[in-house]
């Protein structure tokens, strides 16, 4: 018995595999937007982390990002401050957009933050 794969499935597999590697250090496609996350702990100490991404990838994943980067009132700053979230929650969002492995073994607070980001970015 010979199994014949559809050409479309191998192309889709290639696209998804390439998509998930866009943020790898070996990618030759440069990022064009940076997000700054400032997370405060209960003592008031701040942790700052920057995430780099591709506007087009984010715009394809979210109508909110599409309007933010390509709409009439598009964002002109190179670094976008994202308030009221955690570093871990934003990492889950980026991993989701880039089809990376999702670690959803997070605490209740982090799960709440991921839900808020999902609502914010549709």
CSV table of N, CA and C in Angstrom, one decimal:
chain,number,residue,atom,x,y,z
A,1,UNK,N,0.8,-1.2,0.0
A,1,UNK,CA,0.0,0.0,0.0
A,1,UNK,C,0.9,1.2,0.0
A,2,UNK,N,0.7,2.1,-0.9
A,2,UNK,CA,1.4,3.4,-1.0
A,2,UNK,C,0.6,4.5,-0.5
A,3,UNK,N,1.2,5.3,0.4
A,3,UNK,CA,0.5,6.4,1.0
A,3,UNK,C,1.0,7.7,0.3
A,4,UNK,N,0.1,8.5,-0.3
A,4,UNK,CA,0.5,9.7,-1.0
A,4,UNK,C,0.1,10.9,-0.2
A,5,UNK,N,1.0,11.7,0.1
A,5,UNK,CA,0.7,12.9,0.9
A,5,UNK,C,0.3,14.0,-0.1
A,6,UNK,N,-0.6,14.8,0.4
A,6,UNK,CA,-1.0,15.9,-0.4
A,6,UNK,C,0.1,17.0,-0.4
A,7,UNK,N,0.3,17.6,-1.5
A,7,UNK,CA,1.3,18.7,-1.6
A,7,UNK,C,1.1,19.8,-0.7
A,8,UNK,N,-0.2,20.1,-0.5
A,8,UNK,CA,-0.5,21.2,0.4
A,8,UNK,C,-0.1,21.0,1.8
A,9,UNK,N,-0.2,19.8,2.3
A,9,UNK,CA,0.2,19.5,3.7
A,9,UNK,C,1.7,19.6,3.9
A,10,UNK,N,2.5,19.3,3.0
A,10,UNK,CA,3.9,19.5,3.2
A,10,UNK,C,4.3,20.9,3.1
A,11,UNK,N,3.6,21.7,2.3
A,11,UNK,CA,3.9,23.1,2.2
A,11,UNK,C,3.5,23.8,3.5
A,12,UNK,N,2.3,23.4,4.0
A,12,UNK,CA,1.8,24.0,5.3
A,12,UNK,C,2.8,23.6,6.4
A,13,UNK,N,3.2,22.4,6.4
A,13,UNK,CA,4.2,22.0,7.5
A,13,UNK,C,5.5,22.8,7.4
A,14,UNK,N,5.9,23.1,6.2
A,14,UNK,CA,7.1,23.9,6.0
A,14,UNK,C,6.9,25.3,6.5
A,15,UNK,N,5.8,25.9,6.2
A,15,UNK,CA,5.4,27.3,6.6
A,15,UNK,C,5.4,27.4,8.1
A,16,UNK,N,4.7,26.4,8.7
A,16,UNK,CA,4.5,26.4,10.2
A,16,UNK,C,5.9,26.2,10.9
A,17,UNK,N,6.7,25.4,10.3
A,17,UNK,CA,8.0,25.2,10.9
A,17,UNK,C,8.9,26.4,10.7
A,18,UNK,N,8.8,27.0,9.6
A,18,UNK,CA,9.6,28.3,9.4
A,18,UNK,C,9.1,29.4,10.2
A,19,UNK,N,7.8,29.5,10.4
A,19,UNK,CA,7.1,30.5,11.2
A,19,UNK,C,7.6,30.4,12.7
A,20,UNK,N,7.7,29.2,13.2
A,20,UNK,CA,8.1,29.1,14.6
A,20,UNK,C,9.6,29.4,14.8
A,21,UNK,N,10.4,29.5,13.7
A,21,UNK,CA,11.8,29.7,13.8
A,21,UNK,C,12.1,31.2,13.6
A,22,UNK,N,11.1,32.1,13.3
A,22,UNK,CA,11.4,33.5,13.0
A,22,UNK,C,12.2,34.2,14.1
A,23,UNK,N,11.9,33.8,15.3
A,23,UNK,CA,12.6,34.5,16.4
A,23,UNK,C,13.9,33.9,16.9
A,24,UNK,N,14.3,32.7,16.2
A,24,UNK,CA,15.5,32.1,16.6
A,24,UNK,C,16.7,33.0,16.1
A,25,UNK,N,17.8,32.8,16.8
A,25,UNK,CA,19.0,33.6,16.5
A,25,UNK,C,19.5,33.3,15.1
A,26,UNK,N,19.2,32.2,14.5
A,26,UNK,CA,19.6,31.9,13.2
A,26,UNK,C,18.8,32.4,12.1
A,27,UNK,N,17.7,33.1,12.4
A,27,UNK,CA,16.8,33.6,11.4
A,27,UNK,C,17.4,34.8,10.7
A,28,UNK,N,17.3,34.8,9.4
A,28,UNK,CA,17.8,36.0,8.7
A,28,UNK,C,16.8,37.0,8.4
A,29,UNK,N,15.6,36.9,9.0
A,29,UNK,CA,14.5,37.9,8.9
A,29,UNK,C,14.6,38.8,10.2
A,30,UNK,N,15.0,40.0,10.1
A,30,UNK,CA,15.1,40.8,11.3
A,30,UNK,C,13.8,41.2,11.9
A,31,UNK,N,13.8,41.4,13.2
A,31,UNK,CA,12.6,41.9,13.9
A,31,UNK,C,12.5,43.4,13.6
A,32,UNK,N,11.2,43.9,13.7
A,32,UNK,CA,11.1,45.3,13.5
A,32,UNK,C,10.2,46.1,14.6
A,33,UNK,N,10.0,45.4,15.7
A,33,UNK,CA,9.3,46.0,16.8
A,33,UNK,C,9.8,45.4,18.1
A,34,UNK,N,9.8,46.2,19.1
A,34,UNK,CA,10.3,45.8,20.4
A,34,UNK,C,9.2,46.2,21.5
A,35,UNK,N,8.9,45.3,22.4
A,35,UNK,CA,8.0,45.5,23.4
A,35,UNK,C,8.7,45.6,24.8
A,36,UNK,N,8.4,46.5,25.6
A,36,UNK,CA,9.1,46.7,26.9
A,36,UNK,C,8.0,46.4,27.9
A,37,UNK,N,8.3,45.4,28.8
A,37,UNK,CA,7.4,45.0,29.8
A,37,UNK,C,8.1,45.3,31.1
A,38,UNK,N,7.4,46.1,32.0
A,38,UNK,CA,7.9,46.4,33.3
A,38,UNK,C,7.0,45.8,34.3
A,39,UNK,N,7.6,44.8,35.0
A,39,UNK,CA,6.8,44.1,36.0
A,39,UNK,C,7.3,44.5,37.4
A,40,UNK,N,6.3,44.8,38.3
A,40,UNK,CA,6.6,45.2,39.6
A,40,UNK,C,6.2,44.0,40.6
A,41,UNK,N,7.1,43.7,41.5
A,41,UNK,CA,6.7,42.7,42.5
A,41,UNK,C,6.0,43.4,43.7
A,42,UNK,N,5.6,42.6,44.7
A,42,UNK,CA,4.9,43.2,45.8
A,42,UNK,C,5.7,44.2,46.6
A,43,UNK,N,7.0,44.1,46.6
A,43,UNK,CA,7.8,45.1,47.3
A,43,UNK,C,8.1,46.4,46.5
A,44,UNK,N,7.6,46.4,45.3
A,44,UNK,CA,7.8,47.6,44.4
A,44,UNK,C,9.0,47.5,43.6
A,45,UNK,N,9.8,46.4,43.6
A,45,UNK,CA,10.9,46.3,42.7
A,45,UNK,C,10.5,46.0,41.3
A,46,UNK,N,11.2,46.6,40.4
A,46,UNK,CA,10.9,46.4,39.0
A,46,UNK,C,11.8,45.4,38.2
A,47,UNK,N,11.2,44.6,37.4
A,47,UNK,CA,12.0,43.8,36.4
A,47,UNK,C,11.6,44.3,35.1
A,48,UNK,N,12.6,44.5,34.2
A,48,UNK,CA,12.3,45.0,32.9
A,48,UNK,C,12.8,44.0,31.9
A,49,UNK,N,11.9,43.7,30.9
A,49,UNK,CA,12.3,42.7,29.8
A,49,UNK,C,11.8,43.3,28.5
A,50,UNK,N,12.6,43.0,27.5
A,50,UNK,CA,12.3,43.4,26.1
A,50,UNK,C,12.0,42.2,25.3
A,51,UNK,N,10.9,42.2,24.5
A,51,UNK,CA,10.6,41.2,23.5
A,51,UNK,C,10.7,41.8,22.1
A,52,UNK,N,11.4,41.1,21.2
A,52,UNK,CA,11.4,41.5,19.9
A,52,UNK,C,10.5,40.7,19.0
A,53,UNK,N,9.9,41.3,18.0
A,53,UNK,CA,8.9,40.5,17.2
A,53,UNK,C,8.9,41.2,15.8
A,54,UNK,N,8.0,40.6,15.0
A,54,UNK,CA,7.8,41.1,13.6
A,54,UNK,C,6.4,41.7,13.5
A,55,UNK,N,6.3,42.9,13.1
A,55,UNK,CA,5.0,43.5,13.0
A,55,UNK,C,4.0,42.7,12.1
A,56,UNK,N,4.5,42.2,11.0
A,56,UNK,CA,3.6,41.5,10.1
A,56,UNK,C,3.1,40.2,10.8
A,57,UNK,N,4.0,39.5,11.5
A,57,UNK,CA,3.5,38.3,12.2
A,57,UNK,C,2.4,38.6,13.2
A,58,UNK,N,2.7,39.6,14.0
A,58,UNK,CA,1.7,40.0,15.0
A,58,UNK,C,0.4,40.5,14.3
A,59,UNK,N,0.5,41.3,13.2
A,59,UNK,CA,-0.7,41.8,12.6
A,59,UNK,C,-1.5,40.6,11.9
A,60,UNK,N,-0.9,39.6,11.5
A,60,UNK,CA,-1.6,38.5,11.0
A,60,UNK,C,-2.3,37.7,12.1
A,61,UNK,N,-1.8,37.8,13.3
A,61,UNK,CA,-2.4,37.0,14.4
A,61,UNK,C,-3.5,37.8,15.1
A,62,UNK,N,-3.5,39.1,15.0
A,62,UNK,CA,-4.4,39.9,15.8
A,62,UNK,C,-4.9,41.2,15.1
A,63,UNK,N,-6.2,41.4,15.0
A,63,UNK,CA,-6.7,42.6,14.4
A,63,UNK,C,-6.2,43.9,15.2
A,64,UNK,N,-6.0,43.7,16.5
A,64,UNK,CA,-5.5,44.8,17.3
A,64,UNK,C,-4.1,45.2,16.9
A,65,UNK,N,-3.2,44.2,16.8
A,65,UNK,CA,-1.9,44.5,16.3
A,65,UNK,C,-1.9,45.1,14.9
A,66,UNK,N,-2.8,44.6,14.0
A,66,UNK,CA,-2.9,45.1,12.7
A,66,UNK,C,-3.3,46.6,12.7
A,67,UNK,N,-4.2,47.0,13.5
A,67,UNK,CA,-4.6,48.4,13.5
A,67,UNK,C,-3.4,49.2,14.2
A,68,UNK,N,-2.8,48.6,15.2
A,68,UNK,CA,-1.7,49.3,15.8
A,68,UNK,C,-0.5,49.6,14.9
A,69,UNK,N,-0.2,48.6,14.0
A,69,UNK,CA,1.0,48.8,13.2
A,69,UNK,C,0.7,49.3,11.8
A,70,UNK,N,-0.5,49.1,11.3
A,70,UNK,CA,-0.9,49.4,9.9
A,70,UNK,C,-2.1,50.2,9.7
A,71,UNK,N,-2.8,50.6,10.8
A,71,UNK,CA,-4.0,51.4,10.7
A,71,UNK,C,-3.8,52.9,10.6
A,72,UNK,N,-4.8,53.6,10.6
A,72,UNK,CA,-4.7,55.1,10.5
A,72,UNK,C,-4.0,55.7,11.6
A,73,UNK,N,-4.1,55.2,12.8
A,73,UNK,CA,-3.4,55.7,14.0
A,73,UNK,C,-2.2,54.8,14.4
A,74,UNK,N,-1.4,54.4,13.4
A,74,UNK,CA,-0.4,53.4,13.7
A,74,UNK,C,0.6,53.9,14.7
A,75,UNK,N,1.2,53.0,15.4
A,75,UNK,CA,2.3,53.2,16.3
A,75,UNK,C,3.5,53.6,15.6
A,76,UNK,N,4.2,54.7,16.0
A,76,UNK,CA,5.4,55.1,15.4
A,76,UNK,C,6.7,54.9,16.2
A,77,UNK,N,6.5,54.5,17.4
A,77,UNK,CA,7.6,54.2,18.3
A,77,UNK,C,8.2,52.9,18.0
A,78,UNK,N,9.6,52.8,18.1
A,78,UNK,CA,10.2,51.5,17.9
A,78,UNK,C,10.1,50.5,19.1
A,79,UNK,N,9.9,51.1,20.3
A,79,UNK,CA,9.7,50.3,21.5
A,79,UNK,C,8.3,50.6,22.1
A,80,UNK,N,7.5,49.6,22.3
A,80,UNK,CA,6.1,49.8,22.8
A,80,UNK,C,6.1,49.3,24.2
A,81,UNK,N,5.7,50.2,25.1
A,81,UNK,CA,5.5,49.8,26.5
A,81,UNK,C,4.2,49.1,26.7
A,82,UNK,N,4.2,47.9,27.3
A,82,UNK,CA,3.0,47.2,27.5
A,82,UNK,C,2.8,47.2,29.0
A,83,UNK,N,1.7,47.8,29.5
A,83,UNK,CA,1.5,48.0,30.9
A,83,UNK,C,0.5,46.9,31.4
A,84,UNK,N,0.5,46.7,32.7
A,84,UNK,CA,-0.4,45.8,33.4
A,84,UNK,C,-0.4,44.4,32.9
A,85,UNK,N,0.8,43.8,32.8
A,85,UNK,CA,1.0,42.4,32.5
A,85,UNK,C,2.3,42.0,33.2
A,86,UNK,N,2.5,40.7,33.0
A,86,UNK,CA,3.8,40.1,33.5
A,86,UNK,C,4.7,39.7,32.3
A,87,UNK,N,5.9,39.5,32.6
A,87,UNK,CA,6.9,39.1,31.6
A,87,UNK,C,6.5,37.7,31.1
A,88,UNK,N,6.1,36.8,32.1
A,88,UNK,CA,5.8,35.4,31.7
A,88,UNK,C,4.5,35.4,30.8
A,89,UNK,N,3.5,36.2,31.2
A,89,UNK,CA,2.3,36.2,30.4
A,89,UNK,C,2.6,36.7,29.0
A,90,UNK,N,3.4,37.7,28.8
A,90,UNK,CA,3.7,38.2,27.5
A,90,UNK,C,4.5,37.2,26.7
A,91,UNK,N,5.3,36.5,27.4
A,91,UNK,CA,6.1,35.4,26.7
A,91,UNK,C,5.1,34.3,26.2
A,92,UNK,N,4.1,34.0,26.9
A,92,UNK,CA,3.1,33.0,26.4
A,92,UNK,C,2.4,33.6,25.2
A,93,UNK,N,2.1,34.9,25.1
A,93,UNK,CA,1.4,35.5,24.0
A,93,UNK,C,2.4,35.4,22.8
A,94,UNK,N,3.6,35.8,22.9
A,94,UNK,CA,4.6,35.7,21.8
A,94,UNK,C,4.7,34.3,21.3
A,95,UNK,N,4.9,33.3,22.3
A,95,UNK,CA,5.0,31.9,21.9
A,95,UNK,C,3.8,31.4,21.1
A,96,UNK,N,2.6,31.9,21.5
A,96,UNK,CA,1.4,31.5,20.8
A,96,UNK,C,1.4,32.1,19.3
A,97,UNK,N,1.7,33.3,19.2
A,97,UNK,CA,1.8,33.9,17.9
A,97,UNK,C,2.8,33.2,17.0
A,98,UNK,N,3.9,32.9,17.5
A,98,UNK,CA,5.0,32.3,16.7
A,98,UNK,C,4.9,30.7,16.7
A,99,UNK,N,3.8,30.2,17.3
A,99,UNK,CA,3.6,28.8,17.3
A,99,UNK,C,4.7,28.0,17.9
A,100,UNK,N,5.2,28.6,19.0
A,100,UNK,CA,6.2,27.9,19.8
A,100,UNK,C,5.5,27.0,20.9
A,101,UNK,N,6.3,26.2,21.5
A,101,UNK,CA,5.7,25.4,22.6
A,101,UNK,C,5.1,26.3,23.7
A,102,UNK,N,3.9,26.0,24.1
A,102,UNK,CA,3.2,26.8,25.1
A,102,UNK,C,3.4,26.1,26.4
A,103,UNK,N,3.9,26.9,27.4
A,103,UNK,CA,3.9,26.3,28.8
A,103,UNK,C,2.8,27.0,29.6
A,104,UNK,N,1.7,26.2,29.7
A,104,UNK,CA,0.6,26.7,30.4
A,104,UNK,C,0.5,26.2,31.9
A,105,UNK,N,1.7,25.7,32.3
A,105,UNK,CA,1.8,25.3,33.7
A,105,UNK,C,2.2,26.5,34.5
A,106,UNK,N,1.3,27.4,34.7
A,106,UNK,CA,1.5,28.6,35.4
A,106,UNK,C,0.5,28.8,36.5
A,107,UNK,N,0.8,29.7,37.4
A,107,UNK,CA,-0.1,29.9,38.6
A,107,UNK,C,-1.3,30.6,38.1
A,108,UNK,N,-2.3,30.7,39.1
A,108,UNK,CA,-3.5,31.4,38.8
A,108,UNK,C,-3.3,32.8,38.3
A,109,UNK,N,-2.4,33.5,39.0
A,109,UNK,CA,-2.2,34.9,38.6
A,109,UNK,C,-1.7,35.0,37.2
A,110,UNK,N,-0.7,34.2,36.8
A,110,UNK,CA,-0.2,34.2,35.4
A,110,UNK,C,-1.3,33.9,34.4
A,111,UNK,N,-2.1,32.9,34.8
A,111,UNK,CA,-3.2,32.5,33.9
A,111,UNK,C,-4.2,33.7,33.7
A,112,UNK,N,-4.4,34.4,34.7
A,112,UNK,CA,-5.3,35.6,34.6
A,112,UNK,C,-4.6,36.6,33.7
A,113,UNK,N,-3.3,36.8,33.8
A,113,UNK,CA,-2.6,37.8,33.0
A,113,UNK,C,-2.6,37.4,31.5
A,114,UNK,N,-2.5,36.1,31.3
A,114,UNK,CA,-2.5,35.6,29.9
A,114,UNK,C,-3.9,35.8,29.3
A,115,UNK,N,-5.0,35.6,30.1
A,115,UNK,CA,-6.3,35.9,29.7
A,115,UNK,C,-6.5,37.3,29.4
A,116,UNK,N,-6.0,38.2,30.2
A,116,UNK,CA,-6.1,39.7,30.0
A,116,UNK,C,-5.4,40.0,28.6
A,117,UNK,N,-4.3,39.5,28.4
A,117,UNK,CA,-3.6,39.8,27.1
A,117,UNK,C,-4.4,39.3,25.9
A,118,UNK,N,-5.0,38.1,26.1
A,118,UNK,CA,-5.8,37.5,25.0
A,118,UNK,C,-7.0,38.4,24.7
A,119,UNK,N,-7.6,39.0,25.7
A,119,UNK,CA,-8.7,39.9,25.6
A,119,UNK,C,-8.2,41.2,24.9
A,120,UNK,N,-7.1,41.7,25.4
A,120,UNK,CA,-6.6,43.0,24.9
A,120,UNK,C,-6.2,42.9,23.4
A,121,UNK,N,-5.6,41.8,23.0
A,121,UNK,CA,-5.1,41.7,21.6
A,121,UNK,C,-6.0,40.9,20.7
A,122,UNK,N,-7.1,40.5,21.2
A,122,UNK,CA,-8.2,39.8,20.5
A,122,UNK,C,-7.7,38.5,19.8
